N, CA and C atoms as an extended XYZ file, in Angstrom:
567
Properties=species:S:1:pos:R:3:atomname:S:1:resname:S:1:resid:I:1 pbc="F F F"
N       122.320      173.022      -17.624 N   MET     1
C       121.926      172.637      -18.966 CA  MET     1
C       123.076      171.930      -19.697 C   MET     1
N       124.276      172.516      -19.631 N   VAL     2
C       125.434      171.926      -20.302 CA  VAL     2
C       125.751      170.563      -19.702 C   VAL     2
N       125.673      170.476      -18.375 N   GLU     3
C       125.984      169.202      -17.708 CA  GLU     3
C       124.961      168.128      -18.066 C   GLU     3
N       123.686      168.503      -18.192 N   SER     4
C       122.667      167.515      -18.562 CA  SER     4
C       122.863      167.053      -20.006 C   SER     4
N       123.332      167.950      -20.876 N   ALA     5
C       123.629      167.558      -22.256 CA  ALA     5
C       124.803      166.585      -22.291 C   ALA     5
N       125.835      166.861      -21.482 N   LYS     6
C       126.983      165.949      -21.414 CA  LYS     6
C       126.568      164.597      -20.844 C   LYS     6
N       125.681      164.622      -19.862 N   LYS     7
C       125.189      163.374      -19.272 CA  LYS     7
C       124.453      162.549      -20.329 C   LYS     7
N       123.651      163.222      -21.149 N   PHE     8
C       122.949      162.539      -22.238 CA  PHE     8
C       123.949      161.963      -23.242 C   PHE     8
N       124.954      162.757      -23.623 N   LEU     9
C       125.938      162.307      -24.608 CA  LEU     9
C       126.754      161.125      -24.096 C   LEU     9
N       127.010      161.071      -22.791 N   ARG    10
C       127.738      159.925      -22.224 CA  ARG    10
C       126.946      158.631      -22.403 C   ARG    10
N       125.623      158.758      -22.461 N   LYS    11
C       124.770      157.573      -22.606 CA  LYS    11
C       124.677      157.086      -24.054 C   LYS    11
N       125.109      157.906      -25.000 N   VAL    12
C       125.087      157.484      -26.406 CA  VAL    12
C       126.193      156.445      -26.590 C   VAL    12
N       125.830      155.202      -26.934 N   PRO    13
C       126.858      154.159      -27.043 CA  PRO    13
C       127.618      154.233      -28.370 C   PRO    13
N       128.908      154.031      -28.307 N   ILE    14
C       129.731      153.990      -29.523 CA  ILE    14
C       129.243      152.892      -30.479 C   ILE    14
N       128.817      151.709      -29.975 N   PRO    15
C       128.345      150.672      -30.896 CA  PRO    15
C       127.114      151.053      -31.719 C   PRO    15
N       126.469      152.189      -31.413 N   ILE    16
C       125.357      152.638      -32.249 CA  ILE    16
C       125.838      152.923      -33.672 C   ILE    16
N       127.139      153.069      -33.831 N   CYS    17
C       127.704      153.315      -35.158 CA  CYS    17
C       127.453      152.136      -36.099 C   CYS    17
N       127.307      150.932      -35.553 N   GLY    18
C       126.942      149.783      -36.379 CA  GLY    18
C       125.562      149.970      -36.992 C   GLY    18
N       124.626      150.474      -36.202 N   LEU    19
C       123.286      150.790      -36.699 CA  LEU    19
C       123.366      151.893      -37.750 C   LEU    19
N       124.160      152.909      -37.470 N   ILE    20
C       124.323      154.018      -38.419 CA  ILE    20
C       124.882      153.500      -39.742 C   ILE    20
N       125.891      152.638      -39.664 N   LEU    21
C       126.486      152.055      -40.868 CA  LEU    21
C       125.431      151.304      -41.673 C   LEU    21
N       124.612      150.510      -40.989 N   GLY    22
C       123.554      149.775      -41.673 CA  GLY    22
C       122.534      150.698      -42.315 C   GLY    22
N       122.147      151.747      -41.594 N   MET    23
C       121.141      152.676      -42.120 CA  MET    23
C       121.634      153.415      -43.361 C   MET    23
N       122.839      153.971      -43.293 N   VAL    24
C       123.321      154.747      -44.443 CA  VAL    24
C       123.694      153.836      -45.613 C   VAL    24
N       124.136      152.617      -45.325 N   SER    25
C       124.418      151.669      -46.410 CA  SER    25
C       123.125      151.281      -47.115 C   SER    25
N       122.085      150.984      -46.324 N   LEU    26
C       120.783      150.660      -46.912 CA  LEU    26
C       120.235      151.863      -47.675 C   LEU    26
N       120.392      153.048      -47.108 N   GLY    27
C       119.933      154.257      -47.790 CA  GLY    27
C       120.613      154.454      -49.132 C   GLY    27
N       121.926      154.260      -49.180 N   ASN    28
C       122.650      154.398      -50.448 CA  ASN    28
C       122.233      153.324      -51.439 C   ASN    28
N       121.997      152.098      -50.950 N   LEU    29
C       121.542      151.020      -51.832 CA  LEU    29
C       120.172      151.349      -52.412 C   LEU    29
N       119.236      151.740      -51.550 N   LEU    30
C       117.894      152.080      -52.025 CA  LEU    30
C       117.944      153.235      -53.021 C   LEU    30
N       118.773      154.222      -52.746 N   TYR    31
C       118.926      155.355      -53.662 CA  TYR    31
C       119.420      154.874      -55.027 C   TYR    31
N       120.414      153.980      -55.017 N   SER    32
C       120.979      153.495      -56.279 CA  SER    32
C       119.996      152.619      -57.054 C   SER    32
N       119.007      152.045      -56.353 N   LEU    33
C       117.994      151.217      -57.015 CA  LEU    33
C       116.795      152.032      -57.491 C   LEU    33
N       116.855      153.345      -57.305 N   GLY    34
C       115.789      154.204      -57.793 CA  GLY    34
C       114.785      154.637      -56.741 C   GLY    34
N       115.009      154.247      -55.498 N   TYR    35
C       114.122      154.654      -54.401 CA  TYR    35
C       114.770      155.824      -53.662 C   TYR    35
N       114.845      156.960      -54.363 N   ALA    36
C       115.601      158.108      -53.860 CA  ALA    36
C       115.045      158.651      -52.551 C   ALA    36
N       113.726      158.725      -52.429 N   THR    37
C       113.138      159.335      -51.233 CA  THR    37
C       113.427      158.514      -49.989 C   THR    37
N       113.108      157.228      -50.027 N   ILE    38
C       113.322      156.384      -48.840 CA  ILE    38
C       114.821      156.230      -48.572 C   ILE    38
N       115.620      156.155      -49.640 N   GLY    39
C       117.071      156.072      -49.470 CA  GLY    39
C       117.629      157.301      -48.780 C   GLY    39
N       117.132      158.455      -49.178 N   THR    40
C       117.575      159.704      -48.561 CA  THR    40
C       117.136      159.777      -47.102 C   THR    40
N       115.931      159.300      -46.812 N   ILE    41
C       115.441      159.302      -45.421 CA  ILE    41
C       116.365      158.470      -44.535 C   ILE    41
N       116.728      157.269      -44.996 N   TYR    42
C       117.647      156.427      -44.221 CA  TYR    42
C       118.991      157.128      -44.009 C   TYR    42
N       119.506      157.750      -45.060 N   CYS    43
C       120.808      158.428      -44.951 CA  CYS    43
C       120.739      159.624      -44.013 C   CYS    43
N       119.644      160.375      -44.069 N   VAL    44
C       119.502      161.538      -43.185 CA  VAL    44
C       119.387      161.086      -41.731 C   VAL    44
N       118.568      160.057      -41.478 N   LEU    45
C       118.432      159.558      -40.100 CA  LEU    45
C       119.769      159.038      -39.569 C   LEU    45
N       120.483      158.285      -40.399 N   GLY    46
C       121.802      157.802      -39.991 CA  GLY    46
C       122.774      158.941      -39.739 C   GLY    46
N       122.710      159.968      -40.576 N   SER    47
C       123.595      161.127      -40.403 CA  SER    47
C       123.280      161.886      -39.120 C   SER    47
N       121.996      161.991      -38.780 N   LEU    48
C       121.613      162.656      -37.527 CA  LEU    48
C       122.145      161.887      -36.316 C   LEU    48
N       122.051      160.557      -36.375 N   LEU    49
C       122.621      159.748      -35.291 CA  LEU    49
C       124.141      159.920      -35.231 C   LEU    49
N       124.770      160.032      -36.404 N   MET    50
C       126.223      160.225      -36.444 CA  MET    50
C       126.608      161.552      -35.802 C   MET    50
N       125.785      162.571      -35.999 N   ILE    51
C       126.056      163.864      -35.363 CA  ILE    51
C       126.064      163.704      -33.844 C   ILE    51
N       125.136      162.887      -33.319 N   LEU    52
C       125.125      162.619      -31.872 CA  LEU    52
C       126.435      161.983      -31.414 C   LEU    52
N       126.912      161.004      -32.180 N   VAL    53
C       128.160      160.322      -31.817 CA  VAL    53
C       129.339      161.295      -31.889 C   VAL    53
N       129.364      162.127      -32.918 N   ILE    54
C       130.446      163.110      -33.048 CA  ILE    54
C       130.404      164.098      -31.884 C   ILE    54
N       129.205      164.532      -31.503 N   LEU    55
C       129.075      165.423      -30.344 CA  LEU    55
C       129.560      164.734      -29.074 C   LEU    55
N       129.250      163.437      -28.950 N   LYS    56
C       129.733      162.671      -27.789 CA  LYS    56
C       131.261      162.697      -27.748 C   LYS    56
N       131.876      162.435      -28.894 N   ILE    57
C       133.337      162.393      -28.950 CA  ILE    57
C       133.935      163.767      -28.637 C   ILE    57
N       133.329      164.812      -29.163 N   ILE    58
C       133.865      166.164      -28.951 CA  ILE    58
C       133.702      166.612      -27.500 C   ILE    58
N       132.499      166.451      -26.943 N   PHE    59
C       132.204      167.037      -25.636 CA  PHE    59
C       132.461      166.106      -24.453 C   PHE    59
N       132.588      164.804      -24.715 N   THR    60
C       132.910      163.871      -23.625 CA  THR    60
C       134.082      162.993      -24.067 C   THR    60
N       135.104      163.636      -24.596 N   MET    61
C       136.259      162.934      -25.168 CA  MET    61
C       136.868      161.927      -24.194 C   MET    61
N       137.075      162.349      -22.964 N   LYS    62
C       137.706      161.468      -21.973 CA  LYS    62
C       136.863      160.204      -21.767 C   LYS    62
N       135.564      160.372      -21.646 N   HIS    63
C       134.663      159.228      -21.466 CA  HIS    63
C       134.660      158.347      -22.714 C   HIS    63
N       134.585      158.971      -23.881 N   ALA    64
C       134.561      158.208      -25.132 CA  ALA    64
C       135.835      157.386      -25.293 C   ALA    64
N       136.979      157.984      -24.987 N   LEU    65
C       138.245      157.253      -25.099 CA  LEU    65
C       138.347      156.135      -24.066 C   LEU    65
N       137.788      156.358      -22.879 N   SER    66
C       137.856      155.321      -21.844 CA  SER    66
C       137.041      154.088      -22.224 C   SER    66
N       136.024      154.254      -23.058 N   THR    67
C       135.236      153.088      -23.483 CA  THR    67
C       136.058      152.145      -24.357 C   THR    67
N       137.137      152.668      -24.958 N   LEU    68
C       137.983      151.826      -25.803 CA  LEU    68
C       138.836      150.855      -24.993 C   LEU    68
N       138.807      150.977      -23.665 N   ASP    69
C       139.500      150.007      -22.814 CA  ASP    69
C       138.801      148.651      -22.834 C   ASP    69
N       137.531      148.647      -23.161 N   ASP    70
C       136.762      147.406      -23.275 CA  ASP    70
C       137.037      146.814      -24.660 C   ASP    70
N       137.540      145.562      -24.741 N   PRO    71
C       137.896      145.007      -26.046 CA  PRO    71
C       136.713      144.876      -27.002 C   PRO    71
N       135.521      144.671      -26.473 N   ILE    72
C       134.361      144.553      -27.360 CA  ILE    72
C       134.013      145.917      -27.948 C   ILE    72
N       133.996      146.945      -27.111 N   ILE    73
C       133.721      148.298      -27.609 CA  ILE    73
C       134.814      148.724      -28.591 C   ILE    73
N       136.065      148.438      -28.257 N   ALA    74
C       137.176      148.809      -29.144 CA  ALA    74
C       137.075      148.092      -30.482 C   ALA    74
N       136.586      146.855      -30.467 N   SER    75
C       136.499      146.103      -31.721 CA  SER    75
C       135.368      146.582      -32.620 C   SER    75
N       134.325      147.176      -32.048 N   VAL    76
C       133.240      147.698      -32.889 CA  VAL    76
C       133.399      149.189      -33.183 C   VAL    76
N       134.363      149.841      -32.538 N   SER    77
C       134.551      151.281      -32.760 CA  SER    77
C       134.876      151.638      -34.213 C   SER    77
N       135.523      150.765      -35.007 N   PRO    78
C       135.737      151.128      -36.411 CA  PRO    78
C       134.450      151.270      -37.226 C   PRO    78
N       133.314      150.826      -36.682 N   THR    79
C       132.066      151.079      -37.409 CA  THR    79
C       131.799      152.581      -37.492 C   THR    79
N       132.377      153.348      -36.569 N   PHE    80
C       132.273      154.814      -36.636 CA  PHE    80
C       132.889      155.324      -37.934 C   PHE    80
N       134.110      154.892      -38.215 N   THR    81
C       134.793      155.374      -39.418 CA  THR    81
C       134.175      154.783      -40.681 C   THR    81
N       133.726      153.534      -40.602 N   MET    82
C       133.078      152.932      -41.764 CA  MET    82
C       131.800      153.688      -42.101 C   MET    82
N       130.994      153.996      -41.075 N   ALA    83
C       129.762      154.752      -41.298 CA  ALA    83
C       130.076      156.139      -41.851 C   ALA    83
N       131.134      156.755      -41.348 N   LEU    84
C       131.523      158.084      -41.825 CA  LEU    84
C       131.906      158.041      -43.306 C   LEU    84
N       132.616      156.993      -43.723 N   MET    85
C       132.970      156.857      -45.137 CA  MET    85
C       131.725      156.717      -46.005 C   MET    85
N       130.756      155.925      -45.540 N   VAL    86
C       129.526      155.725      -46.312 CA  VAL    86
C       128.687      157.006      -46.316 C   VAL    86
N       128.674      157.733      -45.211 N   ILE    87
C       127.976      159.027      -45.169 CA  ILE    87
C       128.601      159.992      -46.175 C   ILE    87
N       129.912      159.911      -46.370 N   CYS    88
C       130.573      160.764      -47.360 CA  CYS    88
C       130.030      160.506      -48.767 C   CYS    88
N       129.689      159.252      -49.068 N   VAL    89
C       129.080      158.931      -50.367 CA  VAL    89
C       127.738      159.648      -50.488 C   VAL    89
N       126.939      159.605      -49.423 N   PHE    90
C       125.650      160.311      -49.402 CA  PHE    90
C       125.855      161.817      -49.552 C   PHE    90
N       126.795      162.370      -48.805 N   LEU    91
C       127.046      163.815      -48.862 CA  LEU    91
C       127.531      164.253      -50.240 C   LEU    91
N       128.273      163.375      -50.928 N   ASP    92
C       128.772      163.710      -52.258 CA  ASP    92
C       127.632      163.851      -53.263 C   ASP    92
N       126.514      163.182      -53.024 N   ARG    93
C       125.349      163.355      -53.904 CA  ARG    93
C       124.747      164.748      -53.740 C   ARG    93
N       124.822      165.283      -52.529 N   ILE    94
C       124.239      166.593      -52.241 CA  ILE    94
C       125.209      167.714      -52.606 C   ILE    94
N       126.458      167.563      -52.171 N   PHE    95
C       127.500      168.573      -52.405 CA  PHE    95
C       128.545      167.973      -53.340 C   PHE    95
N       128.224      167.857      -54.608 N   THR    96
C       129.075      167.164      -55.568 CA  THR    96
C       130.477      167.768      -55.620 C   THR    96
N       131.462      166.886      -55.492 N   ASN    97
C       132.884      167.241      -55.587 CA  ASN    97
C       133.333      168.310      -54.594 C   ASN    97
N       132.699      168.380      -53.453 N   ALA    98
C       133.118      169.344      -52.424 CA  ALA    98
C       134.400      168.845      -51.764 C   ALA    98
N       135.375      169.717      -51.662 N   ALA    99
C       136.683      169.343      -51.110 CA  ALA    99
C       136.575      168.888      -49.660 C   ALA    99
N       135.685      169.488      -48.878 N   TRP   100
C       135.575      169.130      -47.463 CA  TRP   100
C       135.101      167.691      -47.281 C   TRP   100
N       134.331      167.176      -48.250 N   ILE   101
C       133.900      165.774      -48.157 CA  ILE   101
C       135.094      164.857      -48.395 C   ILE   101
N       135.967      165.226      -49.333 N   ASN   102
C       137.198      164.452      -49.554 CA  ASN   102
C       138.053      164.429      -48.295 C   ASN   102
N       138.172      165.578      -47.647 N   VAL   103
C       138.958      165.667      -46.410 CA  VAL   103
C       138.328      164.795      -45.326 C   VAL   103
N       137.005      164.840      -45.217 N   LEU   104
C       136.293      164.018      -44.230 CA  LEU   104
C       136.513      162.532      -44.503 C   LEU   104
N       136.441      162.130      -45.777 N   TRP   105
C       136.631      160.725      -46.143 CA  TRP   105
C       138.067      160.278      -45.832 C   TRP   105
N       139.037      161.093      -46.212 N   ILE   106
C       140.444      160.762      -45.932 CA  ILE   106
C       140.673      160.677      -44.423 C   ILE   106
N       140.093      161.602      -43.671 N   GLY   107
C       140.199      161.555      -42.208 CA  GLY   107
C       139.610      160.275      -41.641 C   GLY   107
N       138.471      159.841      -42.198 N   ALA   108
C       137.844      158.597      -41.740 CA  ALA   108
C       138.735      157.397      -42.043 C   ALA   108
N       139.361      157.394      -43.212 N   VAL   109
C       140.268      156.296      -43.584 CA  VAL   109
C       141.459      156.247      -42.627 C   VAL   109
N       142.063      157.394      -42.380 N   ILE   110
C       143.220      157.447      -41.472 CA  ILE   110
C       142.817      157.009      -40.070 C   ILE   110
N       141.697      157.528      -39.586 N   LEU   111
C       141.223      157.156      -38.250 CA  LEU   111
C       140.895      155.669      -38.171 C   LEU   111
N       140.398      155.098      -39.272 N   HIS   112
C       140.100      153.661      -39.279 CA  HIS   112
C       141.375      152.850      -39.034 C   HIS   112
N       142.443      153.209      -39.728 N   PHE   113
C       143.705      152.493      -39.526 CA  PHE   113
C       144.256      152.715      -38.119 C   PHE   113
N       144.077      153.915      -37.589 N   ILE   114
C       144.515      154.189      -36.213 CA  ILE   114
C       143.750      153.309      -35.230 C   ILE   114
N       142.435      153.182      -35.417 N   LEU   115
C       141.634      152.331      -34.525 CA  LEU   115
C       142.039      150.863      -34.645 C   LEU   115
N       142.368      150.424      -35.868 N   MET   116
C       142.833      149.044      -36.051 CA  MET   116
C       144.147      148.811      -35.310 C   MET   116
N       145.080      149.731      -35.481 N   ILE   117
C       146.383      149.604      -34.820 CA  ILE   117
C       146.210      149.643      -33.306 C   ILE   117
N       145.373      150.547      -32.820 N   TYR   118
C       145.104      150.637      -31.380 CA  TYR   118
C       144.556      149.310      -30.855 C   TYR   118
N       143.580      148.749      -31.555 N   PHE   119
C       142.968      147.502      -31.101 CA  PHE   119
C       144.004      146.385      -31.021 C   PHE   119
N       144.810      146.258      -32.049 N   VAL   120
C       145.837      145.210      -32.058 CA  VAL   120
C       146.870      145.463      -30.962 C   VAL   120
N       147.324      146.704      -30.832 N   ALA   121
C       148.371      147.038      -29.861 CA  ALA   121
C       147.904      146.905      -28.420 C   ALA   121
N       146.650      147.211      -28.154 N   VAL   122
C       146.163      147.213      -26.773 CA  VAL   122
C       145.478      145.906      -26.383 C   VAL   122
N       144.744      145.306      -27.307 N   HIS   123
C       143.920      144.159      -26.927 CA  HIS   123
C       144.391      142.814      -27.477 C   HIS   123
N       145.347      142.810      -28.393 N   ILE   124
C       145.799      141.525      -28.938 CA  ILE   124
C       147.250      141.237      -28.573 C   ILE   124
N       148.178      142.126      -28.900 N   PHE   125
C       149.598      141.856      -28.668 CA  PHE   125
C       150.004      141.706      -27.205 C   PHE   125
N       149.524      142.537      -26.295 N   PRO   126
C       150.053      142.469      -24.925 CA  PRO   126
C       149.667      141.215      -24.146 C   PRO   126
N       148.678      140.490      -24.578 N   THR   127
C       148.207      139.355      -23.784 CA  THR   127
C       148.287      138.065      -24.576 C   THR   127
N       148.338      136.976      -23.831 N   LYS   128
C       148.253      135.664      -24.466 CA  LYS   128
C       146.763      135.396      -24.658 C   LYS   128
N       146.364      135.322      -25.876 N   ILE   129
C       144.941      135.202      -26.181 CA  ILE   129
C       144.538      133.738      -26.171 C   ILE   129
N       143.476      133.478      -25.454 N   GLU   130
C       142.881      132.150      -25.457 CA  GLU   130
C       141.554      132.246      -26.184 C   GLU   130
N       141.103      131.126      -26.721 N   LEU   131
C       139.917      131.116      -27.566 CA  LEU   131
C       138.695      131.719      -26.886 C   LEU   131
N       138.541      131.489      -25.577 N   GLU   132
C       137.350      132.012      -24.896 CA  GLU   132
C       137.374      133.528      -24.747 C   GLU   132
N       138.512      134.162      -25.018 N   HIS   133
C       138.605      135.618      -24.943 CA  HIS   133
C       138.459      136.294      -26.305 C   HIS   133
N       138.254      135.495      -27.342 N   ILE   134
C       138.070      136.048      -28.682 CA  ILE   134
C       136.573      136.167      -28.939 C   ILE   134
N       136.157      137.349      -29.332 N   TYR   135
C       134.738      137.612      -29.565 CA  TYR   135
C       134.490      137.799      -31.059 C   TYR   135
N       133.296      137.452      -31.530 N   PRO   136
C       132.983      137.643      -32.953 CA  PRO   136
C       133.162      139.091      -33.411 C   PRO   136
N       132.968      140.031      -32.503 N   SER   137
C       133.094      141.449      -32.872 CA  SER   137
C       134.516      141.815      -33.290 C   SER   137
N       135.494      140.994      -32.945 N   TRP   138
C       136.875      141.290      -33.319 CA  TRP   138
C       137.042      141.343      -34.836 C   TRP   138
N       136.219      140.597      -35.554 N   PHE   139
C       136.339      140.577      -37.010 CA  PHE   139
C       135.924      141.908      -37.631 C   PHE   139
N       135.042      142.645      -36.950 N   ILE   140
C       134.586      143.941      -37.462 CA  ILE   140
C       135.776      144.863      -37.685 C   ILE   140
N       136.705      144.834      -36.754 N   THR   141
C       137.881      145.700      -36.831 CA  THR   141
C       138.619      145.520      -38.148 C   THR   141
N       138.742      144.285      -38.585 N   PHE   142
C       139.581      143.995      -39.743 CA  PHE   142
C       138.811      143.962      -41.061 C   PHE   142
N       137.562      143.529      -41.055 N   VAL   143
C       136.810      143.515      -42.312 CA  VAL   143
C       136.355      144.916      -42.698 C   VAL   143
N       136.451      145.840      -41.750 N   GLY   144
C       136.049      147.214      -42.025 CA  GLY   144
C       136.837      147.889      -43.124 C   GLY   144
N       138.053      147.411      -43.377 N   ILE   145
C       138.829      148.037      -44.451 CA  ILE   145
C       138.199      147.772      -45.815 C   ILE   145
N       137.237      146.851      -45.865 N   GLY   146
C       136.502      146.618      -47.112 CA  GLY   146
C       135.642      147.799      -47.521 C   GLY   146
N       135.311      148.665      -46.587 N   VAL   147
C       134.511      149.852      -46.904 CA  VAL   147
C       135.349      150.862      -47.689 C   VAL   147
N       136.647      150.854      -47.474 N   ILE   148
C       137.518      151.820      -48.161 CA  ILE   148
C       137.456      151.631      -49.678 C   ILE   148
N       137.688      150.416      -50.213 N   PRO   149
C       137.586      150.256      -51.669 CA  PRO   149
C       136.169      150.503      -52.198 C   PRO   149
N       135.155      150.176      -51.389 N   ASN   150
C       133.778      150.370      -51.843 CA  ASN   150
C       133.388      151.834      -51.953 C   ASN   150
N       134.005      152.689      -51.176 N   THR   151
C       133.653      154.110      -51.203 CA  THR   151
C       134.688      154.963      -51.925 C   THR   151
N       135.829      154.392      -52.250 N   SER   152
C       136.951      155.185      -52.786 CA  SER   152
C       136.727      155.703      -54.197 C   SER   152
N       135.801      155.124      -54.940 N   GLN   153
C       135.599      155.540      -56.333 CA  GLN   153
C       135.259      157.020      -56.453 C   GLN   153
N       134.586      157.560      -55.451 N   LEU   154
C       134.218      158.979      -55.483 CA  LEU   154
C       135.324      159.883      -54.947 C   LEU   154
N       136.322      159.297      -54.299 N   PHE   155
C       137.310      160.111      -53.599 CA  PHE   155
C       138.716      159.847      -54.133 C   PHE   155
N       139.376      158.802      -53.667 N   ILE   156
C       140.725      158.465      -54.150 CA  ILE   156
C       140.698      156.997      -54.569 C   ILE   156
N       140.351      156.768      -55.830 N   ASN   157
C       140.172      155.411      -56.333 CA  ASN   157
C       141.445      154.577      -56.200 C   ASN   157
N       142.597      155.196      -56.410 N   GLU   158
C       143.873      154.469      -56.327 CA  GLU   158
C       144.105      153.922      -54.920 C   GLU   158
N       143.741      154.696      -53.907 N   LEU   159
C       143.884      154.238      -52.522 CA  LEU   159
C       143.011      153.008      -52.281 C   LEU   159
N       141.809      153.026      -52.825 N   GLY   160
C       140.919      151.874      -52.694 CA  GLY   160
C       141.521      150.620      -53.303 C   GLY   160
N       142.151      150.776      -54.466 N   LYS   161
C       142.793      149.627      -55.123 CA  LYS   161
C       143.953      149.099      -54.285 C   LYS   161
N       144.751      150.015      -53.735 N   ILE   162
C       145.896      149.610      -52.907 CA  ILE   162
C       145.418      148.875      -51.655 C   ILE   162
N       144.395      149.411      -51.000 N   VAL   163
C       143.867      148.775      -49.785 CA  VAL   163
C       143.286      147.406      -50.122 C   VAL   163
N       142.585      147.296      -51.251 N   PHE   164
C       142.025      146.007      -51.653 CA  PHE   164
C       143.129      144.982      -51.885 C   PHE   164
N       144.141      145.362      -52.655 N   LEU   165
C       145.240      144.430      -52.936 CA  LEU   165
C       146.006      144.075      -51.662 C   LEU   165
N       146.230      145.052      -50.810 N   GLY   166
C       146.885      144.776      -49.528 CA  GLY   166
C       146.075      143.813      -48.677 C   GLY   166
N       144.768      143.955      -48.701 N   SER   167
C       143.893      143.056      -47.940 CA  SER   167
C       143.969      141.633      -48.469 C   SER   167
N       144.024      141.498      -49.788 N   VAL   168
C       144.132      140.165      -50.389 CA  VAL   168
C       145.451      139.514      -49.988 C   VAL   168
N       146.535      140.276      -50.003 N   VAL   169
C       147.846      139.749      -49.601 CA  VAL   169
C       147.815      139.316      -48.133 C   VAL   169
N       147.240      140.153      -47.264 N   LEU   170
C       147.150      139.798      -45.841 CA  LEU   170
C       146.280      138.564      -45.624 C   LEU   170
N       145.176      138.470      -46.352 N   LEU   171
C       144.317      137.291      -46.234 CA  LEU   171
C       145.065      136.041      -46.671 C   LEU   171
N       145.769      136.123      -47.797 N   PHE   172
C       146.542      134.986      -48.282 CA  PHE   172
C       147.595      134.572      -47.258 C   PHE   172
N       148.269      135.546      -46.668 N   THR   173
C       149.283      135.269      -45.646 CA  THR   173
C       148.661      134.587      -44.437 C   THR   173
N       147.526      135.091      -44.000 N   LEU   174
C       146.847      134.507      -42.845 CA  LEU   174
C       146.421      133.075      -43.123 C   LEU   174
N       145.800      132.849      -44.269 N   VAL   175
C       145.287      131.518      -44.594 CA  VAL   175
C       146.420      130.519      -44.782 C   VAL   175
N       147.486      130.916      -45.443 N   THR   176
C       148.579      129.967      -45.690 CA  THR   176
C       149.421      129.701      -44.450 C   THR   176
N       149.426      130.623      -43.494 N   ASN   177
C       150.225      130.434      -42.280 CA  ASN   177
C       149.423      129.910      -41.102 C   ASN   177
N       148.140      129.702      -41.294 N   PHE   178
C       147.315      129.192      -40.202 CA  PHE   178
C       147.718      127.754      -39.915 C   PHE   178
N       148.022      127.498      -38.660 N   ASN   179
C       148.422      126.165      -38.247 CA  ASN   179
C       147.591      125.803      -37.026 C   ASN   179
N       146.717      124.850      -37.187 N   GLN   180
C       145.782      124.512      -36.119 CA  GLN   180
C       146.495      124.039      -34.854 C   GLN   180
N       147.692      123.511      -34.971 N   GLU   181
C       148.424      123.056      -33.793 CA  GLU   181
C       148.780      124.214      -32.870 C   GLU   181
N       148.858      125.420      -33.412 N   ASN   182
C       149.157      126.592      -32.593 CA  ASN   182
C       147.954      127.070      -31.795 C   ASN   182
N       146.797      126.546      -32.105 N   TYR   183
C       145.569      127.001      -31.462 CA  TYR   183
C       144.874      125.807      -30.818 C   TYR   183
N       145.258      125.537      -29.584 N   GLU   184
C       144.675      124.404      -28.882 CA  GLU   184
C       143.272      124.758      -28.425 C   GLU   184
N       142.348      123.881      -28.734 N   VAL   185
C       140.954      124.099      -28.370 CA  VAL   185
C       140.467      122.859      -27.642 C   VAL   185
N       139.890      123.074      -26.457 N   GLU   186
C       139.295      121.944      -25.746 CA  GLU   186
C       137.999      121.577      -26.429 C   GLU   186
N       137.850      120.319      -26.704 N   ARG   187
C       136.625      119.862      -27.363 CA  ARG   187
C       135.831      119.025      -26.377 C   ARG   187
N       134.571      119.363      -26.276 N   ASN   188
C       133.676      118.565      -25.428 CA  ASN   188
C       133.173      117.393      -26.242 C   ASN   188
N       133.459      116.198      -25.760 N   ALA   189
C       133.089      115.003      -26.515 CA  ALA   189
C       131.642      114.651      -26.374 C   ALA   189
């Protein structure tokens, strides 16, 4: 029985967290627009899926970590922490000002930065990157920090402001230092 449960959990894909993020974000939006019932349904369904992912991580840790060797899986893995932050907003409506939700949100923020650093350290810095090896999913890793300021108002608003300002500085640095000559692209005429 335990082995069949682990076998099932191994089949739960980490990228399902993108779906979870969409569901709980839509649920929170619908709730804020006055559609409390349908909004809550979306948040509950997303939270149930998140429980599956958390169980996967807990009971098949070695397998879950090995999936991060794939650059595409590693680049979408921060949707786990983004979804967790948004779920914390939903949970705060039910358990107002509960300390454990603050701890969960802070843990998600810290884990998000760890996943970003891991992705850069393992999949970007060690290799010479060519354009054909860059996938659109790579942007998920970095735009995910936008969830921190959006959810921080209920938890640590100052942290959200710092992350937002830091993101603006990094964006400005990236845009002003971008030099197309450093990125040779073959063009088909």
